[in-house]
Amino acid sequence: MTNDIVNKIKLNALENKIPIIKDEGISFIISYIKQNNVKNILEIGSAVGYSAIEMALVDTDIKVVTIEKDEERYKEALNNIKNISLEEQIDLIYADALDVDIPGKFDLIFIDAAKAQYKKFFIKYSSNLKKSGVIITDNLKFHGFVENPELTNNRNTRQLARKIREFVCWLKEQELYETTILDIGDGLAVSKRK
Ligand code: SAH
Ligand code: MG
């Protein structure tokens, strides 16, 4: 029953070209949540709520705060969360993540919003991370454009790819964090506090 609803949300998102996380990516995050007993999650970029829902479904005592700035997607996420009866576990916030302050500390922060702003999200939200926490960032491969910018002539796409490359370099330089780049899904960075 629940599985059917999740699957519907996923297929609907894919059909509408909503850039939801890849299957291998969400599988990795779900395993991480289980293995590390993650209970409090902050997500930047809800889209229609798919990944927030998958994470919340790992356990009934998991809480997810997720932020979305696009009104239409926010409304759809709200609807999806309600349909699957996860309102108690998922706190969906309609805002630009760079303009709000979220109280509390989290075991896991999942950055999955505007790629050009990754560094800003990381810096801003690192104060919301527990000492034992982890920041996972999605789309570091950006469909292959990061490694192979010649795949496109689109200036915007190339610029974004460069931004992501710079972000990865910057991440690796952060002394407070130990970052591993995983070739999973569209590329995940796993940054743990040292
Ligand atoms: N995590 C989702 C996919 C998110 S797609 C999933 O896997 O199911 C990225 C989303 O981030 C988009 O819906 C976009 O509107 C949102 N976004 C981009 N910049 C943002 C910002 N500054 N604050 C909040 N949301 C943002
Ligand atoms: Mg993503």
Short mmCIF file of C-alpha atoms and ligand atoms in Angstrom, two decimals:
data_model
loop_
_atom_site.label_atom_id
_atom_site.label_comp_id
_atom_site.label_asym_id
_atom_site.label_seq_id
_atom_site.Cartn_x
_atom_site.Cartn_y
_atom_site.Cartn_z
CA MET A 1 0.00 0.00 0.00
CA THR A 2 2.61 2.53 1.15
CA ASN A 3 4.97 1.15 -1.49
CA ASP A 4 2.37 1.72 -4.17
CA ILE A 5 1.94 5.35 -3.17
CA VAL A 6 5.71 5.96 -3.10
CA ASN A 7 6.08 4.34 -6.48
CA LYS A 8 3.33 6.51 -7.89
CA ILE A 9 4.99 9.66 -6.55
CA LYS A 10 8.28 8.56 -8.06
CA LEU A 11 6.87 7.66 -11.48
CA ASN A 12 4.85 10.85 -11.59
CA ALA A 13 7.94 12.92 -10.75
CA LEU A 14 10.00 11.19 -13.44
CA GLU A 15 7.24 11.71 -15.97
CA ASN A 16 7.18 15.41 -15.16
CA LYS A 17 10.95 15.70 -15.35
CA ILE A 18 11.31 16.54 -11.66
CA PRO A 19 14.96 15.82 -10.83
CA ILE A 20 14.44 13.35 -7.98
CA ILE A 21 17.33 11.37 -6.55
CA LYS A 22 18.39 8.23 -8.39
CA ASP A 23 17.55 4.78 -7.03
CA GLU A 24 21.15 3.96 -6.04
CA GLY A 25 21.46 7.34 -4.34
CA ILE A 26 18.39 6.93 -2.16
CA SER A 27 19.33 3.29 -1.41
CA PHE A 28 22.69 4.47 -0.11
CA ILE A 29 21.09 7.14 2.07
CA ILE A 30 18.53 4.68 3.44
CA SER A 31 21.34 2.26 4.40
CA TYR A 32 23.27 5.09 6.00
CA ILE A 33 20.22 6.09 8.05
CA LYS A 34 19.75 2.51 9.25
CA GLN A 35 23.40 1.82 10.03
CA ASN A 36 23.98 5.09 11.86
CA ASN A 37 20.67 5.26 13.66
CA VAL A 38 19.86 8.63 12.08
CA LYS A 39 16.73 10.21 13.57
CA ASN A 40 16.82 13.89 12.64
CA ILE A 41 17.21 14.89 9.03
CA LEU A 42 17.34 18.25 7.30
CA GLU A 43 16.87 18.33 3.55
CA ILE A 44 17.54 21.32 1.30
CA GLY A 45 15.39 20.91 -1.82
CA SER A 46 12.21 18.86 -1.36
CA ALA A 47 10.89 19.05 -4.91
CA VAL A 48 7.67 16.96 -4.62
CA GLY A 49 8.74 15.26 -1.40
CA TYR A 50 9.97 11.99 -2.85
CA SER A 51 13.33 11.70 -1.06
CA ALA A 52 11.92 13.12 2.19
CA ILE A 53 9.22 10.46 2.11
CA GLU A 54 11.71 7.65 1.42
CA MET A 55 13.88 8.80 4.33
CA ALA A 56 10.94 9.19 6.72
CA LEU A 57 9.68 5.71 5.87
CA VAL A 58 12.86 4.09 7.21
CA ASP A 59 11.50 4.33 10.76
CA THR A 60 8.46 5.85 12.47
CA ASP A 61 10.63 7.85 14.89
CA ILE A 62 12.55 9.65 12.16
CA LYS A 63 11.85 13.36 11.70
CA VAL A 64 12.57 15.18 8.45
CA VAL A 65 12.61 18.94 8.01
CA THR A 66 12.68 19.76 4.30
CA ILE A 67 12.80 23.11 2.50
CA GLU A 68 11.42 23.94 -0.94
CA LYS A 69 11.26 27.36 -2.57
CA ASP A 70 9.14 26.59 -5.63
CA GLU A 71 5.47 27.11 -4.81
CA GLU A 72 4.06 24.55 -7.19
CA ARG A 73 6.45 21.84 -6.04
CA TYR A 74 5.87 22.77 -2.43
CA LYS A 75 2.14 22.32 -2.89
CA GLU A 76 2.59 18.99 -4.57
CA ALA A 77 4.96 17.85 -1.84
CA LEU A 78 2.42 18.86 0.78
CA ASN A 79 -0.18 16.82 -1.02
CA ASN A 80 2.07 13.79 -1.38
CA ILE A 81 3.08 13.88 2.29
CA LYS A 82 -0.55 14.07 3.31
CA ASN A 83 -1.58 11.23 1.02
CA ILE A 84 1.00 8.95 2.56
CA SER A 85 0.13 10.16 6.10
CA LEU A 86 3.60 11.38 7.00
CA GLU A 87 2.60 14.85 8.23
CA GLU A 88 3.76 13.96 11.74
CA GLN A 89 7.21 13.00 10.54
CA ILE A 90 7.88 15.48 7.76
CA ASP A 91 7.97 19.21 8.35
CA LEU A 92 7.82 20.84 4.92
CA ILE A 93 8.92 24.45 4.81
CA TYR A 94 8.08 26.77 1.92
CA ALA A 95 11.09 29.09 1.72
CA ASP A 96 14.37 29.84 0.06
CA ALA A 97 16.84 27.85 2.13
CA LEU A 98 19.30 30.74 2.03
CA ASP A 99 16.74 33.08 3.61
CA VAL A 100 15.50 31.03 6.56
CA ASP A 101 17.04 29.91 9.79
CA ILE A 102 16.18 26.43 10.92
CA PRO A 103 16.44 25.69 14.62
CA GLY A 104 17.90 22.47 15.98
CA LYS A 105 20.70 20.06 15.21
CA PHE A 106 20.55 17.18 12.77
CA ASP A 107 22.20 13.79 12.34
CA LEU A 108 22.02 14.10 8.57
CA ILE A 109 21.79 17.10 6.29
CA PHE A 110 20.96 16.30 2.69
CA ILE A 111 21.83 19.06 0.21
CA ASP A 112 19.88 18.57 -3.01
CA ALA A 113 18.96 22.04 -4.28
CA ALA A 114 20.46 24.65 -6.65
CA LYS A 115 23.91 23.37 -7.60
CA ALA A 116 25.45 26.82 -7.91
CA GLN A 117 24.69 27.41 -4.23
CA TYR A 118 26.08 24.19 -2.75
CA LYS A 119 28.91 25.94 -0.94
CA LYS A 120 26.53 28.50 0.56
CA PHE A 121 24.15 25.79 1.74
CA PHE A 122 27.03 23.81 3.21
CA ILE A 123 28.43 26.79 5.14
CA LYS A 124 25.05 28.04 6.32
CA TYR A 125 23.74 24.70 7.50
CA SER A 126 26.91 23.27 9.00
CA SER A 127 25.88 25.02 12.24
CA ASN A 128 22.82 22.74 12.26
CA LEU A 129 24.91 19.59 12.19
CA LYS A 130 25.44 17.42 15.25
CA LYS A 131 29.04 16.59 16.11
CA SER A 132 28.52 13.03 14.95
CA GLY A 133 26.56 14.20 11.93
CA VAL A 134 27.03 13.94 8.20
CA ILE A 135 26.30 16.20 5.26
CA ILE A 136 25.42 14.38 2.06
CA THR A 137 25.37 16.35 -1.18
CA ASP A 138 23.75 15.02 -4.36
CA ASN A 139 24.48 15.44 -8.09
CA LEU A 140 28.23 15.87 -7.99
CA LYS A 141 28.49 14.23 -11.39
CA PHE A 142 25.72 16.39 -12.85
CA HIS A 143 24.88 13.77 -15.48
CA GLY A 144 28.54 13.47 -16.50
CA PHE A 145 29.04 17.17 -17.27
CA VAL A 146 31.40 17.61 -14.33
CA GLU A 147 33.90 15.15 -15.72
CA ASN A 148 33.15 15.75 -19.39
CA PRO A 149 32.17 19.38 -19.94
CA GLU A 150 32.65 18.87 -23.68
CA LEU A 151 29.38 16.88 -23.65
CA THR A 152 27.56 20.18 -23.91
CA ASN A 153 27.90 23.54 -25.61
CA ASN A 154 25.40 25.13 -23.31
CA ARG A 155 27.17 27.88 -21.38
CA ASN A 156 24.91 27.59 -18.39
CA THR A 157 25.47 23.88 -18.09
CA ARG A 158 29.23 24.28 -18.40
CA GLN A 159 29.24 27.01 -15.78
CA LEU A 160 27.28 24.83 -13.39
CA ALA A 161 29.65 21.93 -14.00
CA ARG A 162 32.55 24.22 -13.15
CA LYS A 163 30.80 25.37 -9.99
CA ILE A 164 30.37 21.78 -8.89
CA ARG A 165 34.04 21.02 -9.60
CA GLU A 166 35.02 24.01 -7.49
CA PHE A 167 32.69 22.89 -4.73
CA VAL A 168 34.26 19.43 -4.66
CA CYS A 169 37.76 20.96 -4.42
CA TRP A 170 36.60 23.25 -1.65
CA LEU A 171 34.97 20.35 0.22
CA LYS A 172 38.18 18.36 0.14
CA GLU A 173 40.04 21.32 1.65
CA GLN A 174 37.72 21.61 4.64
CA GLU A 175 39.72 20.59 7.68
CA LEU A 176 36.69 20.09 9.90
CA TYR A 177 35.28 17.50 7.52
CA GLU A 178 36.39 14.25 6.03
CA THR A 179 34.73 14.01 2.61
CA THR A 180 34.32 10.94 0.46
CA ILE A 181 33.04 11.28 -3.08
CA LEU A 182 30.96 8.30 -4.08
CA ASP A 183 30.27 7.21 -7.63
CA ILE A 184 26.71 6.31 -6.70
CA GLY A 185 23.65 7.57 -8.55
CA ASP A 186 24.49 11.04 -9.86
CA GLY A 187 27.47 11.26 -7.48
CA LEU A 188 27.25 11.81 -3.73
CA ALA A 189 29.60 13.60 -1.36
CA VAL A 190 29.60 12.24 2.17
CA SER A 191 31.15 14.78 4.54
CA LYS A 192 31.64 13.70 8.15
CA ARG A 193 32.75 15.93 10.99
CA LYS A 194 36.22 14.93 12.08
N1 SAH B 1 15.34 16.00 -3.01
C1 SAH B 1 14.37 15.84 -4.07
C2 SAH B 1 14.79 16.51 -5.35
C3 SAH B 1 15.09 17.97 -5.22
S1 SAH B 1 15.28 18.76 -6.79
C4 SAH B 1 14.19 14.35 -4.33
O1 SAH B 1 15.22 13.68 -4.55
O2 SAH B 1 13.07 13.86 -4.32
C5 SAH B 1 15.89 20.31 -6.26
C6 SAH B 1 14.82 21.23 -5.65
O3 SAH B 1 15.50 22.26 -4.94
C7 SAH B 1 13.95 21.94 -6.69
O4 SAH B 1 12.60 21.59 -6.48
C8 SAH B 1 14.19 23.42 -6.44
O5 SAH B 1 13.03 24.21 -6.55
C9 SAH B 1 14.70 23.43 -5.00
N2 SAH B 1 15.57 24.55 -4.65
C10 SAH B 1 16.57 25.09 -5.39
N3 SAH B 1 17.16 26.10 -4.73
C11 SAH B 1 16.53 26.18 -3.52
C12 SAH B 1 16.68 27.03 -2.40
N4 SAH B 1 17.59 28.01 -2.38
N5 SAH B 1 15.87 26.84 -1.34
C13 SAH B 1 14.93 25.87 -1.36
N6 SAH B 1 14.74 25.04 -2.39
C14 SAH B 1 15.53 25.20 -3.47
MG MG B 2 19.51 15.46 -6.67
#
